[in-house]
Tab-separated table of C-alpha atoms in Angstrom:
chain	number	residue	atom	x	y	z
C	1	UNK	CA	71.862	15.194	-127.747
C	2	UNK	CA	71.549	11.862	-126.011
C	3	UNK	CA	74.721	9.836	-126.149
C	4	UNK	CA	74.658	6.096	-125.572
C	5	UNK	CA	78.083	4.560	-125.952
C	6	UNK	CA	78.782	0.869	-126.360
C	7	UNK	CA	82.327	-0.226	-125.646
C	8	UNK	CA	82.977	-2.160	-128.863
C	9	UNK	CA	81.568	-2.054	-132.396
C	10	UNK	CA	82.887	-5.499	-133.289
C	11	UNK	CA	83.889	-8.347	-131.008
C	12	UNK	CA	85.027	-11.905	-131.690
C	13	UNK	CA	85.059	-14.433	-128.868
C	14	UNK	CA	85.307	-18.184	-128.472
C	15	UNK	CA	82.708	-20.681	-127.302
C	16	UNK	CA	82.688	-20.987	-123.536
C	17	UNK	CA	84.260	-17.615	-122.841
C	18	UNK	CA	82.669	-15.131	-120.446
C	19	UNK	CA	81.882	-12.014	-122.442
C	20	UNK	CA	81.195	-8.510	-121.145
C	21	UNK	CA	79.412	-5.861	-123.201
C	22	UNK	CA	79.461	-2.381	-121.709
C	23	UNK	CA	77.059	0.496	-122.224
C	24	UNK	CA	77.282	4.035	-120.866
C	25	UNK	CA	74.768	6.874	-121.262
C	26	UNK	CA	75.301	10.535	-120.447
C	27	UNK	CA	71.710	11.757	-120.063
C	28	UNK	CA	71.011	10.672	-116.496
C	29	UNK	CA	68.382	8.214	-117.765
C	30	UNK	CA	66.889	5.913	-115.178
C	31	UNK	CA	65.949	3.191	-117.648
C	32	UNK	CA	68.440	1.100	-119.572
C	33	UNK	CA	67.884	-1.847	-121.892
C	34	UNK	CA	69.767	-4.574	-123.723
C	35	UNK	CA	68.441	-6.016	-126.996
C	36	UNK	CA	69.715	-8.385	-129.597
C	37	UNK	CA	68.783	-8.059	-133.241
C	38	UNK	CA	68.755	-10.932	-135.688
C	39	UNK	CA	67.565	-11.048	-139.317
C	40	UNK	CA	63.887	-11.903	-139.525
C	41	UNK	CA	63.438	-11.788	-135.746
C	42	UNK	CA	63.749	-8.077	-135.153
C	43	UNK	CA	64.755	-6.552	-131.832
C	44	UNK	CA	64.305	-8.783	-128.807
C	45	UNK	CA	64.620	-7.570	-125.253
C	46	UNK	CA	67.152	-9.446	-123.129
C	47	UNK	CA	67.217	-7.505	-119.840
C	48	UNK	CA	66.318	-4.070	-118.603
C	49	UNK	CA	66.853	-1.940	-115.516
C	50	UNK	CA	64.855	0.896	-113.998
C	51	UNK	CA	67.417	1.921	-111.431
C	52	UNK	CA	70.813	1.189	-109.976
C	53	UNK	CA	71.067	-2.368	-108.658
C	54	UNK	CA	67.731	-3.229	-110.294
C	55	UNK	CA	67.266	-5.647	-113.156
C	56	UNK	CA	64.331	-7.267	-114.864
C	57	UNK	CA	64.240	-10.151	-117.320
C	58	UNK	CA	63.104	-9.395	-120.822
C	59	UNK	CA	61.848	-11.856	-123.398
C	60	UNK	CA	65.049	-13.864	-123.922
C	61	UNK	CA	67.206	-13.724	-120.748
C	62	UNK	CA	68.536	-17.289	-120.895
C	63	UNK	CA	72.322	-17.392	-121.098
C	64	UNK	CA	72.708	-13.745	-120.119
C	65	UNK	CA	73.035	-11.689	-116.974
C	66	UNK	CA	73.393	-7.960	-116.338
C	67	UNK	CA	74.953	-5.577	-113.883
C	68	UNK	CA	74.033	-2.022	-113.024
C	69	UNK	CA	76.313	-0.679	-110.314
C	70	UNK	CA	76.086	2.947	-111.459
C	71	UNK	CA	73.198	4.841	-113.016
C	72	UNK	CA	75.045	5.597	-116.235
C	73	UNK	CA	76.426	2.114	-116.869
C	74	UNK	CA	74.644	-1.119	-117.785
C	75	UNK	CA	76.642	-4.237	-118.557
C	76	UNK	CA	75.504	-7.363	-120.369
C	77	UNK	CA	77.294	-10.598	-119.498
C	78	UNK	CA	77.333	-13.786	-121.516
C	79	UNK	CA	78.171	-16.331	-118.853
C	80	UNK	CA	79.461	-19.001	-121.246
C	81	UNK	CA	79.300	-17.830	-124.825
C	82	UNK	CA	77.721	-20.101	-127.404
C	83	UNK	CA	77.534	-19.831	-131.184
C	84	UNK	CA	73.789	-19.084	-131.067
C	85	UNK	CA	74.635	-15.855	-129.257
C	86	UNK	CA	76.298	-14.473	-132.357
C	87	UNK	CA	74.240	-11.369	-133.014
C	88	UNK	CA	74.028	-7.588	-133.034
C	89	UNK	CA	73.613	-6.315	-129.466
C	90	UNK	CA	72.018	-2.951	-128.880
C	91	UNK	CA	71.885	-0.936	-125.681
C	92	UNK	CA	69.233	1.744	-125.159
C	93	UNK	CA	68.248	4.199	-122.450
C	94	UNK	CA	65.278	6.401	-121.607
C	95	UNK	CA	63.623	8.482	-118.933
C	96	UNK	CA	60.732	6.762	-117.078
C	97	UNK	CA	57.211	8.299	-116.889
C	98	UNK	CA	55.300	5.134	-117.649
C	99	UNK	CA	56.589	4.504	-121.102
C	100	UNK	CA	55.889	7.716	-122.921
C	101	UNK	CA	59.564	8.415	-123.268
C	102	UNK	CA	61.350	7.079	-126.339
C	103	UNK	CA	64.429	4.914	-126.081
C	104	UNK	CA	67.733	6.066	-127.515
C	105	UNK	CA	70.138	3.509	-128.877
C	106	UNK	CA	73.877	3.085	-128.915
C	107	UNK	CA	75.730	2.177	-132.111
C	108	UNK	CA	75.554	-1.544	-131.378
C	109	UNK	CA	78.106	-4.315	-130.891
C	110	UNK	CA	78.335	-6.990	-133.542
C	111	UNK	CA	79.414	-10.060	-131.594
C	112	UNK	CA	80.694	-13.214	-133.237
C	113	UNK	CA	81.159	-16.394	-131.212
C	114	UNK	CA	83.448	-18.919	-132.882
D	1	UNK	CA	49.415	-13.187	-133.054
D	2	UNK	CA	52.520	-11.027	-132.853
D	3	UNK	CA	52.317	-8.025	-130.552
D	4	UNK	CA	53.475	-5.630	-133.275
D	5	UNK	CA	53.179	-6.483	-136.946
D	6	UNK	CA	54.690	-4.857	-139.988
D	7	UNK	CA	54.961	-5.909	-143.593
D	8	UNK	CA	58.625	-6.748	-144.126
D	9	UNK	CA	58.668	-5.381	-147.678
D	10	UNK	CA	60.662	-4.313	-149.513
D	11	UNK	CA	58.434	-1.387	-150.300
D	12	UNK	CA	59.687	0.338	-153.430
D	13	UNK	CA	58.649	3.882	-154.293
D	14	UNK	CA	59.975	6.327	-156.900
D	15	UNK	CA	61.835	9.403	-155.787
D	16	UNK	CA	59.425	12.210	-154.930
D	17	UNK	CA	56.494	9.895	-154.173
D	18	UNK	CA	54.767	9.328	-150.835
D	19	UNK	CA	55.856	6.228	-148.951
D	20	UNK	CA	53.261	4.704	-146.627
D	21	UNK	CA	54.408	2.356	-143.886
D	22	UNK	CA	51.914	0.511	-141.735
D	23	UNK	CA	51.912	-1.168	-138.343
D	24	UNK	CA	49.271	-2.976	-136.295
D	25	UNK	CA	49.461	-3.884	-132.624
D	26	UNK	CA	47.588	-6.236	-130.350
D	27	UNK	CA	47.517	-4.564	-126.913
D	28	UNK	CA	44.526	-2.199	-126.651
D	29	UNK	CA	46.081	-0.565	-123.601
D	30	UNK	CA	49.108	0.756	-125.466
D	31	UNK	CA	49.495	4.514	-125.181
D	32	UNK	CA	52.838	5.385	-126.785
D	33	UNK	CA	53.998	4.681	-130.313
D	34	UNK	CA	57.308	5.334	-131.988
D	35	UNK	CA	58.856	5.083	-135.418
D	36	UNK	CA	62.554	4.372	-135.774
D	37	UNK	CA	64.678	4.419	-138.903
D	38	UNK	CA	67.544	1.960	-139.213
D	39	UNK	CA	70.131	2.107	-141.956
D	40	UNK	CA	71.915	-1.121	-142.821
D	41	UNK	CA	74.564	-1.919	-140.225
D	42	UNK	CA	73.515	0.980	-137.999
D	43	UNK	CA	71.417	1.282	-134.863
D	44	UNK	CA	67.780	2.470	-134.781
D	45	UNK	CA	67.240	6.228	-134.777
D	46	UNK	CA	64.040	7.771	-133.425
D	47	UNK	CA	62.174	9.803	-136.038
D	48	UNK	CA	58.623	10.150	-134.693
D	49	UNK	CA	56.574	9.596	-131.582
D	50	UNK	CA	52.790	9.768	-131.301
D	51	UNK	CA	50.528	9.399	-128.277
D	52	UNK	CA	47.007	10.456	-129.312
D	53	UNK	CA	44.667	9.642	-132.160
D	54	UNK	CA	45.105	11.597	-135.359
D	55	UNK	CA	48.047	12.908	-137.316
D	56	UNK	CA	51.354	14.336	-136.181
D	57	UNK	CA	53.581	16.048	-138.709
D	58	UNK	CA	57.313	16.725	-138.567
D	59	UNK	CA	58.845	17.961	-141.789
D	60	UNK	CA	58.331	15.350	-144.489
D	61	UNK	CA	57.152	12.779	-141.942
D	62	UNK	CA	53.585	12.277	-140.727
D	63	UNK	CA	52.631	9.703	-138.121
D	64	UNK	CA	49.008	8.599	-137.946
D	65	UNK	CA	47.398	6.783	-135.021
D	66	UNK	CA	44.028	5.054	-134.813
D	67	UNK	CA	43.689	3.357	-131.427
D	68	UNK	CA	40.238	1.951	-132.192
D	69	UNK	CA	41.686	0.047	-135.139
D	70	UNK	CA	45.001	-0.573	-133.341
D	71	UNK	CA	46.842	0.863	-136.288
D	72	UNK	CA	49.729	3.283	-136.622
D	73	UNK	CA	51.306	4.458	-139.853
D	74	UNK	CA	54.153	6.610	-141.110
D	75	UNK	CA	53.936	8.684	-144.274
D	76	UNK	CA	57.068	10.034	-145.910
D	77	UNK	CA	56.387	12.779	-148.427
D	78	UNK	CA	58.741	13.646	-151.275
D	79	UNK	CA	60.702	10.445	-150.706
D	80	UNK	CA	64.439	10.692	-151.250
D	81	UNK	CA	67.034	7.961	-151.880
D	82	UNK	CA	68.440	8.809	-148.452
D	83	UNK	CA	65.145	7.597	-146.959
D	84	UNK	CA	66.006	4.052	-148.062
D	85	UNK	CA	66.234	2.154	-144.788
D	86	UNK	CA	64.303	-0.209	-142.555
D	87	UNK	CA	61.552	1.459	-140.530
D	88	UNK	CA	60.719	-0.050	-137.154
D	89	UNK	CA	57.399	0.459	-135.430
D	90	UNK	CA	57.602	0.332	-131.636
D	91	UNK	CA	54.703	0.154	-129.211
D	92	UNK	CA	54.993	0.750	-125.487
D	93	UNK	CA	53.129	-1.744	-123.367
D	94	UNK	CA	52.453	-1.096	-119.693
D	95	UNK	CA	53.296	-4.140	-117.625
D	96	UNK	CA	51.562	-5.372	-114.501
D	97	UNK	CA	53.321	-3.700	-111.590
D	98	UNK	CA	53.845	-0.402	-113.352
D	99	UNK	CA	56.801	-1.132	-115.575
D	100	UNK	CA	56.718	-0.789	-119.304
D	101	UNK	CA	58.189	-2.541	-122.292
D	102	UNK	CA	58.854	-1.282	-125.793
D	103	UNK	CA	57.938	-3.962	-128.310
D	104	UNK	CA	59.266	-3.647	-131.837
D	105	UNK	CA	57.948	-4.887	-135.125
D	106	UNK	CA	60.401	-6.652	-137.397
D	107	UNK	CA	60.529	-3.600	-139.650
D	108	UNK	CA	59.623	-2.623	-143.200
D	109	UNK	CA	62.411	-2.156	-145.701
D	110	UNK	CA	61.875	0.939	-147.841
D	111	UNK	CA	63.667	1.461	-151.144
D	112	UNK	CA	63.411	4.816	-152.857
D	113	UNK	CA	64.351	4.469	-156.493
D	114	UNK	CA	65.741	7.165	-158.772
């Protein structure tokens, strides 16, 4: 079974803090993704990566950055946390092959910015 | 027009009935389609994938795809209370340059009543 592990289930941080969300997958997937999920807005793609050291902006990258130093690990960084970044954050991974591979999700991190 | 549209529901069906969940998409070039189930407070879980026109069956689940009508559906036979969840339709879109992006609908909430 695919295992995507996110470092925290719940996290509370303060406005202005730099926040790191970590994601590790054990299936040797090339592709990794970060989403946020908000009521009524669904899943929105923040950043994704097709390979080590690579990153691509998703639909809502503002206020975020990412790091992929190793194939199995993809980190999401909130440079200066703001209250509108309170959300559920979901990491996913998949094999490539032009999109016919499904994405597998971690358990999510519910982040609250106070 | 949203890229992937679903009726938010809730869709209520009695136990043992067939639940029909529908999804339309805007990109005619899409080739891969997925259904995810998401329980409240949990992450999305892949339940079906479909790539060609017609029906694909897996246990009590049947996915149906009609590319000409840009329509994909999920049927759940013999619905059980444990099927109560939000069902997300996801469509893979090939990006210029060869990458791909999974775009999610906002989900349909299904309630199976005793």
